[in-house]
JSON list of C-alpha atoms in Angstrom, two decimals:
[
{"chain": "A", "resi": 1, "resn": "MET", "atom": "CA", "xyz": [83.68, 118.60, 68.02]},
{"chain": "A", "resi": 2, "resn": "THR", "atom": "CA", "xyz": [83.97, 115.01, 68.08]},
{"chain": "A", "resi": 3, "resn": "PRO", "atom": "CA", "xyz": [86.83, 114.08, 70.49]},
{"chain": "A", "resi": 4, "resn": "TRP", "atom": "CA", "xyz": [89.78, 111.94, 68.05]},
{"chain": "A", "resi": 5, "resn": "CYS", "atom": "CA", "xyz": [89.56, 109.35, 70.70]},
{"chain": "A", "resi": 6, "resn": "THR", "atom": "CA", "xyz": [85.80, 108.34, 69.87]},
{"chain": "A", "resi": 7, "resn": "ASN", "atom": "CA", "xyz": [87.34, 108.26, 66.28]},
{"chain": "A", "resi": 8, "resn": "TYR", "atom": "CA", "xyz": [89.95, 105.73, 66.60]},
{"chain": "A", "resi": 9, "resn": "ASN", "atom": "CA", "xyz": [88.96, 102.15, 65.76]},
{"chain": "A", "resi": 10, "resn": "LYS", "atom": "CA", "xyz": [87.14, 104.00, 62.21]},
{"chain": "A", "resi": 11, "resn": "ALA", "atom": "CA", "xyz": [89.69, 106.39, 61.21]},
{"chain": "A", "resi": 12, "resn": "PHE", "atom": "CA", "xyz": [92.49, 103.89, 62.34]},
{"chain": "A", "resi": 13, "resn": "PRO", "atom": "CA", "xyz": [92.54, 100.14, 61.25]},
{"chain": "A", "resi": 14, "resn": "MET", "atom": "CA", "xyz": [93.16, 97.36, 64.32]},
{"chain": "A", "resi": 15, "resn": "LEU", "atom": "CA", "xyz": [96.64, 95.84, 63.47]},
{"chain": "A", "resi": 16, "resn": "HIS", "atom": "CA", "xyz": [97.27, 94.04, 66.95]},
{"chain": "A", "resi": 17, "resn": "THR", "atom": "CA", "xyz": [94.22, 93.33, 68.88]},
{"chain": "A", "resi": 18, "resn": "PHE", "atom": "CA", "xyz": [94.91, 91.92, 72.50]},
{"chain": "A", "resi": 19, "resn": "GLU", "atom": "CA", "xyz": [93.08, 91.87, 75.71]},
{"chain": "A", "resi": 20, "resn": "ARG", "atom": "CA", "xyz": [91.83, 95.17, 77.03]},
{"chain": "A", "resi": 21, "resn": "ASP", "atom": "CA", "xyz": [90.46, 94.61, 80.16]},
{"chain": "A", "resi": 22, "resn": "GLY", "atom": "CA", "xyz": [92.69, 94.79, 83.06]},
{"chain": "A", "resi": 23, "resn": "ASP", "atom": "CA", "xyz": [91.00, 92.83, 85.33]},
{"chain": "A", "resi": 24, "resn": "ALA", "atom": "CA", "xyz": [91.20, 89.83, 83.03]},
{"chain": "A", "resi": 25, "resn": "ILE", "atom": "CA", "xyz": [95.02, 90.31, 82.17]},
{"chain": "A", "resi": 26, "resn": "TYR", "atom": "CA", "xyz": [95.55, 90.14, 85.84]},
{"chain": "A", "resi": 27, "resn": "ARG", "atom": "CA", "xyz": [93.66, 86.96, 86.29]},
{"chain": "A", "resi": 28, "resn": "GLN", "atom": "CA", "xyz": [95.31, 85.47, 83.20]},
{"chain": "A", "resi": 29, "resn": "SER", "atom": "CA", "xyz": [98.78, 86.19, 84.47]},
{"chain": "A", "resi": 30, "resn": "PHE", "atom": "CA", "xyz": [98.05, 84.52, 88.27]},
{"chain": "A", "resi": 31, "resn": "ALA", "atom": "CA", "xyz": [97.01, 81.60, 86.54]},
{"chain": "A", "resi": 32, "resn": "ILE", "atom": "CA", "xyz": [100.10, 81.35, 83.81]},
{"chain": "A", "resi": 33, "resn": "ILE", "atom": "CA", "xyz": [102.13, 81.88, 87.11]},
{"chain": "A", "resi": 34, "resn": "ARG", "atom": "CA", "xyz": [100.59, 79.29, 89.21]},
{"chain": "A", "resi": 35, "resn": "SER", "atom": "CA", "xyz": [100.22, 76.27, 86.41]},
{"chain": "A", "resi": 36, "resn": "GLU", "atom": "CA", "xyz": [103.96, 77.41, 85.88]},
{"chain": "A", "resi": 37, "resn": "ALA", "atom": "CA", "xyz": [105.80, 78.19, 89.16]},
{"chain": "A", "resi": 38, "resn": "ALA", "atom": "CA", "xyz": [106.60, 76.00, 92.06]},
{"chain": "A", "resi": 39, "resn": "LEU", "atom": "CA", "xyz": [104.46, 77.22, 94.90]},
{"chain": "A", "resi": 40, "resn": "SER", "atom": "CA", "xyz": [103.68, 73.76, 96.85]},
{"chain": "A", "resi": 41, "resn": "ARG", "atom": "CA", "xyz": [106.52, 74.80, 99.83]},
{"chain": "A", "resi": 42, "resn": "PHE", "atom": "CA", "xyz": [104.14, 77.99, 100.75]},
{"chain": "A", "resi": 43, "resn": "SER", "atom": "CA", "xyz": [101.10, 78.40, 102.81]},
{"chain": "A", "resi": 44, "resn": "PRO", "atom": "CA", "xyz": [97.92, 79.99, 101.37]},
{"chain": "A", "resi": 45, "resn": "ILE", "atom": "CA", "xyz": [98.80, 83.85, 102.09]},
{"chain": "A", "resi": 46, "resn": "GLU", "atom": "CA", "xyz": [102.49, 83.20, 101.43]},
{"chain": "A", "resi": 47, "resn": "GLU", "atom": "CA", "xyz": [101.47, 81.84, 97.83]},
{"chain": "A", "resi": 48, "resn": "ARG", "atom": "CA", "xyz": [99.51, 85.17, 96.69]},
{"chain": "A", "resi": 49, "resn": "VAL", "atom": "CA", "xyz": [102.58, 87.00, 98.24]},
{"chain": "A", "resi": 50, "resn": "VAL", "atom": "CA", "xyz": [104.90, 85.12, 96.04]},
{"chain": "A", "resi": 51, "resn": "VAL", "atom": "CA", "xyz": [102.57, 85.31, 92.94]},
{"chain": "A", "resi": 52, "resn": "ARG", "atom": "CA", "xyz": [102.25, 89.02, 93.00]},
{"chain": "A", "resi": 53, "resn": "MET", "atom": "CA", "xyz": [106.18, 89.09, 93.71]},
{"chain": "A", "resi": 54, "resn": "ILE", "atom": "CA", "xyz": [106.48, 87.09, 90.30]},
{"chain": "A", "resi": 55, "resn": "HIS", "atom": "CA", "xyz": [103.56, 89.23, 88.85]},
{"chain": "A", "resi": 56, "resn": "ALA", "atom": "CA", "xyz": [106.22, 92.28, 89.47]},
{"chain": "A", "resi": 57, "resn": "ALA", "atom": "CA", "xyz": [109.04, 90.55, 88.25]},
{"chain": "A", "resi": 58, "resn": "GLY", "atom": "CA", "xyz": [107.59, 88.90, 84.94]},
{"chain": "A", "resi": 59, "resn": "MET", "atom": "CA", "xyz": [109.62, 86.05, 86.18]},
{"chain": "A", "resi": 60, "resn": "VAL", "atom": "CA", "xyz": [108.72, 82.37, 86.40]},
{"chain": "A", "resi": 61, "resn": "GLY", "atom": "CA", "xyz": [111.67, 81.05, 88.84]},
{"chain": "A", "resi": 62, "resn": "LEU", "atom": "CA", "xyz": [111.93, 83.70, 91.45]},
{"chain": "A", "resi": 63, "resn": "GLU", "atom": "CA", "xyz": [110.01, 81.44, 93.94]},
{"chain": "A", "resi": 64, "resn": "GLN", "atom": "CA", "xyz": [113.26, 79.63, 94.23]},
{"chain": "A", "resi": 65, "resn": "HIS", "atom": "CA", "xyz": [114.86, 82.45, 96.02]},
{"chain": "A", "resi": 66, "resn": "VAL", "atom": "CA", "xyz": [112.11, 83.57, 97.99]},
{"chain": "A", "resi": 67, "resn": "ALA", "atom": "CA", "xyz": [111.87, 83.06, 101.82]},
{"chain": "A", "resi": 68, "resn": "PHE", "atom": "CA", "xyz": [109.71, 84.05, 105.00]},
{"chain": "A", "resi": 69, "resn": "THR", "atom": "CA", "xyz": [110.06, 83.54, 108.40]},
{"chain": "A", "resi": 70, "resn": "PRO", "atom": "CA", "xyz": [107.91, 81.50, 110.14]},
{"chain": "A", "resi": 71, "resn": "GLY", "atom": "CA", "xyz": [104.47, 83.30, 110.47]},
{"chain": "A", "resi": 72, "resn": "MET", "atom": "CA", "xyz": [105.75, 86.39, 108.74]},
{"chain": "A", "resi": 73, "resn": "ALA", "atom": "CA", "xyz": [102.87, 86.75, 106.26]},
{"chain": "A", "resi": 74, "resn": "GLU", "atom": "CA", "xyz": [100.07, 86.97, 108.79]},
{"chain": "A", "resi": 75, "resn": "VAL", "atom": "CA", "xyz": [102.21, 89.39, 111.25]},
{"chain": "A", "resi": 76, "resn": "ALA", "atom": "CA", "xyz": [103.01, 91.55, 108.08]},
{"chain": "A", "resi": 77, "resn": "ARG", "atom": "CA", "xyz": [98.74, 91.31, 107.23]},
{"chain": "A", "resi": 78, "resn": "ALA", "atom": "CA", "xyz": [97.72, 92.08, 110.71]},
{"chain": "A", "resi": 79, "resn": "ALA", "atom": "CA", "xyz": [100.12, 94.65, 111.34]},
{"chain": "A", "resi": 80, "resn": "LEU", "atom": "CA", "xyz": [98.87, 96.87, 108.09]},
{"chain": "A", "resi": 81, "resn": "GLN", "atom": "CA", "xyz": [95.05, 95.94, 109.01]},
{"chain": "A", "resi": 82, "resn": "ALA", "atom": "CA", "xyz": [95.89, 97.65, 113.11]},
{"chain": "A", "resi": 83, "resn": "GLY", "atom": "CA", "xyz": [97.24, 100.50, 110.53]},
{"chain": "A", "resi": 84, "resn": "ALA", "atom": "CA", "xyz": [100.63, 100.46, 110.76]},
{"chain": "A", "resi": 85, "resn": "PRO", "atom": "CA", "xyz": [102.70, 102.88, 108.74]},
{"chain": "A", "resi": 86, "resn": "VAL", "atom": "CA", "xyz": [104.66, 101.72, 105.48]},
{"chain": "A", "resi": 87, "resn": "LEU", "atom": "CA", "xyz": [108.38, 102.39, 106.16]},
{"chain": "A", "resi": 88, "resn": "CYS", "atom": "CA", "xyz": [110.11, 102.43, 102.42]},
{"chain": "A", "resi": 89, "resn": "ASP", "atom": "CA", "xyz": [113.69, 102.97, 101.57]},
{"chain": "A", "resi": 90, "resn": "ALA", "atom": "CA", "xyz": [112.71, 104.31, 98.28]},
{"chain": "A", "resi": 91, "resn": "ARG", "atom": "CA", "xyz": [110.30, 106.48, 96.16]},
{"chain": "A", "resi": 92, "resn": "MET", "atom": "CA", "xyz": [109.87, 103.60, 93.65]},
{"chain": "A", "resi": 93, "resn": "VAL", "atom": "CA", "xyz": [108.95, 101.22, 96.11]},
{"chain": "A", "resi": 94, "resn": "SER", "atom": "CA", "xyz": [106.09, 104.10, 97.97]},
{"chain": "A", "resi": 95, "resn": "GLU", "atom": "CA", "xyz": [105.32, 104.52, 94.83]},
{"chain": "A", "resi": 96, "resn": "GLY", "atom": "CA", "xyz": [104.73, 101.34, 93.61]},
{"chain": "A", "resi": 97, "resn": "ILE", "atom": "CA", "xyz": [102.18, 100.48, 96.90]},
{"chain": "A", "resi": 98, "resn": "THR", "atom": "CA", "xyz": [98.45, 101.07, 95.57]},
{"chain": "A", "resi": 99, "resn": "ARG", "atom": "CA", "xyz": [96.83, 102.97, 98.27]},
{"chain": "A", "resi": 100, "resn": "LYS", "atom": "CA", "xyz": [93.70, 101.63, 97.74]},
{"chain": "A", "resi": 101, "resn": "ARG", "atom": "CA", "xyz": [94.45, 98.43, 98.89]},
{"chain": "A", "resi": 102, "resn": "LEU", "atom": "CA", "xyz": [95.65, 99.16, 102.53]},
{"chain": "A", "resi": 103, "resn": "PRO", "atom": "CA", "xyz": [93.23, 98.17, 105.27]},
{"chain": "A", "resi": 104, "resn": "ALA", "atom": "CA", "xyz": [93.49, 100.86, 107.01]},
{"chain": "A", "resi": 105, "resn": "ASN", "atom": "CA", "xyz": [94.69, 104.11, 104.71]},
{"chain": "A", "resi": 106, "resn": "ASN", "atom": "CA", "xyz": [98.12, 103.22, 106.36]},
{"chain": "A", "resi": 107, "resn": "GLU", "atom": "CA", "xyz": [100.63, 105.71, 106.06]},
{"chain": "A", "resi": 108, "resn": "ILE", "atom": "CA", "xyz": [103.01, 105.35, 103.61]},
{"chain": "A", "resi": 109, "resn": "ILE", "atom": "CA", "xyz": [106.55, 107.04, 104.71]},
{"chain": "A", "resi": 110, "resn": "CYS", "atom": "CA", "xyz": [109.78, 107.39, 102.67]},
{"chain": "A", "resi": 111, "resn": "THR", "atom": "CA", "xyz": [112.28, 109.54, 103.86]},
{"chain": "A", "resi": 112, "resn": "LEU", "atom": "CA", "xyz": [115.43, 109.86, 101.40]},
{"chain": "A", "resi": 113, "resn": "GLN", "atom": "CA", "xyz": [113.73, 112.60, 100.28]},
{"chain": "A", "resi": 114, "resn": "ASP", "atom": "CA", "xyz": [114.05, 114.98, 103.25]},
{"chain": "A", "resi": 115, "resn": "ALA", "atom": "CA", "xyz": [116.16, 117.76, 103.56]},
{"chain": "A", "resi": 116, "resn": "GLN", "atom": "CA", "xyz": [118.29, 116.66, 106.59]},
{"chain": "A", "resi": 117, "resn": "VAL", "atom": "CA", "xyz": [119.20, 113.60, 104.85]},
{"chain": "A", "resi": 118, "resn": "ALA", "atom": "CA", "xyz": [122.22, 114.72, 102.70]},
{"chain": "A", "resi": 119, "resn": "GLU", "atom": "CA", "xyz": [123.94, 116.63, 106.03]},
{"chain": "A", "resi": 120, "resn": "LEU", "atom": "CA", "xyz": [123.09, 113.37, 108.64]},
{"chain": "A", "resi": 121, "resn": "ALA", "atom": "CA", "xyz": [124.87, 111.08, 105.70]},
{"chain": "A", "resi": 122, "resn": "ARG", "atom": "CA", "xyz": [127.83, 112.77, 105.16]},
{"chain": "A", "resi": 123, "resn": "GLN", "atom": "CA", "xyz": [128.32, 113.10, 108.97]},
{"chain": "A", "resi": 124, "resn": "MET", "atom": "CA", "xyz": [127.48, 109.60, 109.82]},
{"chain": "A", "resi": 125, "resn": "GLY", "atom": "CA", "xyz": [129.59, 108.45, 106.87]},
{"chain": "A", "resi": 126, "resn": "THR", "atom": "CA", "xyz": [127.51, 106.71, 104.70]},
{"chain": "A", "resi": 127, "resn": "THR", "atom": "CA", "xyz": [124.89, 106.30, 101.95]},
{"chain": "A", "resi": 128, "resn": "ARG", "atom": "CA", "xyz": [122.17, 108.94, 102.05]},
{"chain": "A", "resi": 129, "resn": "SER", "atom": "CA", "xyz": [119.50, 105.43, 101.88]},
{"chain": "A", "resi": 130, "resn": "ALA", "atom": "CA", "xyz": [121.15, 104.50, 105.18]},
{"chain": "A", "resi": 131, "resn": "ALA", "atom": "CA", "xyz": [121.28, 107.42, 106.49]},
{"chain": "A", "resi": 132, "resn": "ALA", "atom": "CA", "xyz": [117.23, 108.10, 105.90]},
{"chain": "A", "resi": 133, "resn": "LEU", "atom": "CA", "xyz": [116.17, 105.30, 108.12]},
{"chain": "A", "resi": 134, "resn": "GLU", "atom": "CA", "xyz": [117.73, 107.71, 111.24]},
{"chain": "A", "resi": 135, "resn": "LEU", "atom": "CA", "xyz": [114.29, 110.00, 110.61]},
{"chain": "A", "resi": 136, "resn": "TRP", "atom": "CA", "xyz": [111.96, 106.22, 110.99]},
{"chain": "A", "resi": 137, "resn": "ARG", "atom": "CA", "xyz": [112.67, 106.14, 114.73]},
{"chain": "A", "resi": 138, "resn": "PRO", "atom": "CA", "xyz": [109.88, 108.05, 116.03]},
{"chain": "A", "resi": 139, "resn": "ARG", "atom": "CA", "xyz": [107.66, 105.00, 113.24]},
{"chain": "A", "resi": 140, "resn": "LEU", "atom": "CA", "xyz": [109.76, 102.45, 113.16]},
{"chain": "A", "resi": 141, "resn": "ALA", "atom": "CA", "xyz": [107.74, 100.43, 116.31]},
{"chain": "A", "resi": 142, "resn": "GLY", "atom": "CA", "xyz": [105.09, 98.02, 114.95]},
{"chain": "A", "resi": 143, "resn": "ALA", "atom": "CA", "xyz": [105.74, 99.05, 111.25]},
{"chain": "A", "resi": 144, "resn": "VAL", "atom": "CA", "xyz": [106.47, 97.41, 108.22]},
{"chain": "A", "resi": 145, "resn": "VAL", "atom": "CA", "xyz": [109.74, 98.14, 106.61]},
{"chain": "A", "resi": 146, "resn": "ALA", "atom": "CA", "xyz": [109.66, 97.39, 103.03]},
{"chain": "A", "resi": 147, "resn": "ILE", "atom": "CA", "xyz": [113.49, 98.13, 101.35]},
{"chain": "A", "resi": 148, "resn": "GLY", "atom": "CA", "xyz": [113.67, 97.15, 97.64]},
{"chain": "A", "resi": 149, "resn": "ASN", "atom": "CA", "xyz": [116.57, 99.49, 96.56]},
{"chain": "A", "resi": 150, "resn": "ALA", "atom": "CA", "xyz": [119.32, 100.01, 98.74]},
{"chain": "A", "resi": 151, "resn": "PRO", "atom": "CA", "xyz": [121.54, 96.99, 100.66]},
{"chain": "A", "resi": 152, "resn": "THR", "atom": "CA", "xyz": [122.84, 99.80, 102.44]},
{"chain": "A", "resi": 153, "resn": "ALA", "atom": "CA", "xyz": [119.51, 100.96, 104.30]},
{"chain": "A", "resi": 154, "resn": "LEU", "atom": "CA", "xyz": [119.20, 97.34, 105.20]},
{"chain": "A", "resi": 155, "resn": "PHE", "atom": "CA", "xyz": [122.55, 96.82, 106.64]},
{"chain": "A", "resi": 156, "resn": "HIS", "atom": "CA", "xyz": [122.04, 100.12, 108.51]},
{"chain": "A", "resi": 157, "resn": "LEU", "atom": "CA", "xyz": [117.97, 98.70, 110.11]},
{"chain": "A", "resi": 158, "resn": "LEU", "atom": "CA", "xyz": [120.07, 95.82, 111.44]},
{"chain": "A", "resi": 159, "resn": "ASN", "atom": "CA", "xyz": [122.60, 97.92, 113.10]},
{"chain": "A", "resi": 160, "resn": "MET", "atom": "CA", "xyz": [119.92, 100.11, 114.68]},
{"chain": "A", "resi": 161, "resn": "LEU", "atom": "CA", "xyz": [117.87, 96.85, 116.20]},
{"chain": "A", "resi": 162, "resn": "GLN", "atom": "CA", "xyz": [121.03, 95.86, 117.84]},
{"chain": "A", "resi": 163, "resn": "ASP", "atom": "CA", "xyz": [120.35, 98.39, 120.12]},
{"chain": "A", "resi": 164, "resn": "PRO", "atom": "CA", "xyz": [117.95, 97.50, 122.82]},
{"chain": "A", "resi": 165, "resn": "ALA", "atom": "CA", "xyz": [116.27, 100.77, 122.55]},
{"chain": "A", "resi": 166, "resn": "CYS", "atom": "CA", "xyz": [115.63, 101.07, 119.44]},
{"chain": "A", "resi": 167, "resn": "PRO", "atom": "CA", "xyz": [111.79, 100.89, 118.58]},
{"chain": "A", "resi": 168, "resn": "ARG", "atom": "CA", "xyz": [111.30, 97.03, 116.35]},
{"chain": "A", "resi": 169, "resn": "PRO", "atom": "CA", "xyz": [109.32, 96.69, 113.42]},
{"chain": "A", "resi": 170, "resn": "ALA", "atom": "CA", "xyz": [106.75, 94.22, 113.17]},
{"chain": "A", "resi": 171, "resn": "ALA", "atom": "CA", "xyz": [108.10, 92.62, 109.53]},
{"chain": "A", "resi": 172, "resn": "VAL", "atom": "CA", "xyz": [110.39, 93.68, 107.34]},
{"chain": "A", "resi": 173, "resn": "ILE", "atom": "CA", "xyz": [110.70, 93.23, 103.93]},
{"chain": "A", "resi": 174, "resn": "GLY", "atom": "CA", "xyz": [113.77, 93.14, 102.64]},
{"chain": "A", "resi": 175, "resn": "CYS", "atom": "CA", "xyz": [114.24, 92.98, 99.03]},
{"chain": "A", "resi": 176, "resn": "PRO", "atom": "CA", "xyz": [116.95, 94.96, 98.03]},
{"chain": "A", "resi": 177, "resn": "VAL", "atom": "CA", "xyz": [118.35, 94.66, 94.35]},
{"chain": "A", "resi": 178, "resn": "GLY", "atom": "CA", "xyz": [122.00, 94.79, 93.00]},
{"chain": "A", "resi": 179, "resn": "PHE", "atom": "CA", "xyz": [125.95, 93.08, 93.02]},
{"chain": "A", "resi": 180, "resn": "VAL", "atom": "CA", "xyz": [127.54, 95.05, 96.08]},
{"chain": "A", "resi": 181, "resn": "GLY", "atom": "CA", "xyz": [125.82, 93.80, 99.66]},
{"chain": "A", "resi": 182, "resn": "ALA", "atom": "CA", "xyz": [122.45, 92.68, 98.13]},
{"chain": "A", "resi": 183, "resn": "ALA", "atom": "CA", "xyz": [123.04, 89.09, 98.65]},
{"chain": "A", "resi": 184, "resn": "GLU", "atom": "CA", "xyz": [124.56, 89.77, 102.29]},
{"chain": "A", "resi": 185, "resn": "SER", "atom": "CA", "xyz": [122.13, 91.73, 103.87]},
{"chain": "A", "resi": 186, "resn": "LYS", "atom": "CA", "xyz": [119.47, 90.00, 103.00]},
{"chain": "A", "resi": 187, "resn": "ALA", "atom": "CA", "xyz": [121.27, 86.75, 104.47]},
{"chain": "A", "resi": 188, "resn": "ALA", "atom": "CA", "xyz": [122.26, 88.58, 107.25]},
{"chain": "A", "resi": 189, "resn": "LEU", "atom": "CA", "xyz": [118.25, 89.88, 108.16]},
{"chain": "A", "resi": 190, "resn": "MET", "atom": "CA", "xyz": [117.18, 85.87, 107.84]},
{"chain": "A", "resi": 191, "resn": "ALA", "atom": "CA", "xyz": [119.61, 85.64, 110.62]},
{"chain": "A", "resi": 192, "resn": "THR", "atom": "CA", "xyz": [118.15, 88.40, 112.71]},
{"chain": "A", "resi": 193, "resn": "PRO", "atom": "CA", "xyz": [116.54, 86.39, 115.37]},
{"chain": "A", "resi": 194, "resn": "GLY", "atom": "CA", "xyz": [112.98, 87.56, 116.47]},
{"chain": "A", "resi": 195, "resn": "LEU", "atom": "CA", "xyz": [112.43, 89.36, 113.30]},
{"chain": "A", "resi": 196, "resn": "SER", "atom": "CA", "xyz": [109.62, 88.71, 111.04]},
{"chain": "A", "resi": 197, "resn": "ALA", "atom": "CA", "xyz": [110.97, 88.88, 107.51]},
{"chain": "A", "resi": 198, "resn": "LEU", "atom": "CA", "xyz": [110.83, 88.03, 104.13]},
{"chain": "A", "resi": 199, "resn": "VAL", "atom": "CA", "xyz": [113.63, 88.28, 101.36]},
{"chain": "A", "resi": 200, "resn": "VAL", "atom": "CA", "xyz": [114.47, 87.12, 97.88]},
{"chain": "A", "resi": 201, "resn": "HIS", "atom": "CA", "xyz": [118.17, 86.18, 98.74]},
{"chain": "A", "resi": 202, "resn": "GLY", "atom": "CA", "xyz": [120.84, 86.49, 96.29]},
{"chain": "A", "resi": 203, "resn": "ARG", "atom": "CA", "xyz": [121.50, 89.68, 94.27]},
{"chain": "A", "resi": 204, "resn": "LEU", "atom": "CA", "xyz": [117.82, 90.02, 92.86]},
{"chain": "A", "resi": 205, "resn": "GLY", "atom": "CA", "xyz": [114.61, 91.89, 94.00]},
{"chain": "A", "resi": 206, "resn": "GLY", "atom": "CA", "xyz": [113.75, 95.70, 93.53]},
{"chain": "A", "resi": 207, "resn": "SER", "atom": "CA", "xyz": [111.36, 98.13, 94.33]},
{"chain": "A", "resi": 208, "resn": "ALA", "atom": "CA", "xyz": [108.75, 96.53, 91.76]},
{"chain": "A", "resi": 209, "resn": "ILE", "atom": "CA", "xyz": [108.87, 92.84, 93.86]},
{"chain": "A", "resi": 210, "resn": "THR", "atom": "CA", "xyz": [109.13, 94.66, 97.25]},
{"chain": "A", "resi": 211, "resn": "ALA", "atom": "CA", "xyz": [105.89, 97.31, 96.60]},
{"chain": "A", "resi": 212, "resn": "ALA", "atom": "CA", "xyz": [104.31, 93.80, 95.23]},
{"chain": "A", "resi": 213, "resn": "ALA", "atom": "CA", "xyz": [104.77, 91.72, 98.46]},
{"chain": "A", "resi": 214, "resn": "ILE", "atom": "CA", "xyz": [103.02, 95.08, 100.24]},
{"chain": "A", "resi": 215, "resn": "ASN", "atom": "CA", "xyz": [100.41, 95.02, 98.03]},
{"chain": "A", "resi": 216, "resn": "ALA", "atom": "CA", "xyz": [99.50, 91.58, 98.63]},
{"chain": "A", "resi": 217, "resn": "LEU", "atom": "CA", "xyz": [99.50, 91.51, 102.18]},
{"chain": "A", "resi": 218, "resn": "ALA", "atom": "CA", "xyz": [97.68, 94.20, 102.13]},
{"chain": "A", "resi": 219, "resn": "SER", "atom": "CA", "xyz": [94.94, 92.68, 100.71]},
{"chain": "A", "resi": 220, "resn": "GLU", "atom": "CA", "xyz": [92.88, 89.50, 100.64]},
{"chain": "A", "resi": 221, "resn": "LYS", "atom": "CA", "xyz": [91.36, 90.34, 97.05]},
{"chain": "A", "resi": 222, "resn": "GLU", "atom": "CA", "xyz": [93.96, 89.63, 94.60]},
{"chain": "A", "resi": 223, "resn": "ILE", "atom": "CA", "xyz": [92.57, 92.04, 91.89]}
]
């Protein structure tokens, strides 16, 4: 029997024509972004990160809200190349990371679904997203943190780091999205001394944008 899919073009008229080459779609998309977005204030490595974030959001203009601490992109890339784990606040972030782009088969960790988290959140009187970060402590030193969903997670991380005994990550991508606490948590991150950080200021953000930033930092190859 001939597979149905091999007869597709013969069986149905081509009502819609479209670009089918995935790499070509990426190249065209990135070229359009670079022609339309205001990217001149970014370093070359930062520009690649911002272009991929804009692509994930489908929003030229996002670059106006993106901020890096000095050298953050270089620090995060070096950490990934050295094998640092990526700690994610939500499965939407962890699942958006392209594993084949990671330079050192880096471990991707999301503790939100851990069986301990619900009871831990109840005891702490906080959200599950915040409580889940307590399980990061053994892996936090030198890690790359990717928070794209929960402002409570970012606030809790900053509170954890007030303790000098708490291990410090190499870099933090803080792009939680929302109307309650999102803008404030990102402003607090950028005001924290000694942290390498990337944010999308204001209410904008999200898991796709955050994963895109990791994907860009993980490899110099754009496609």
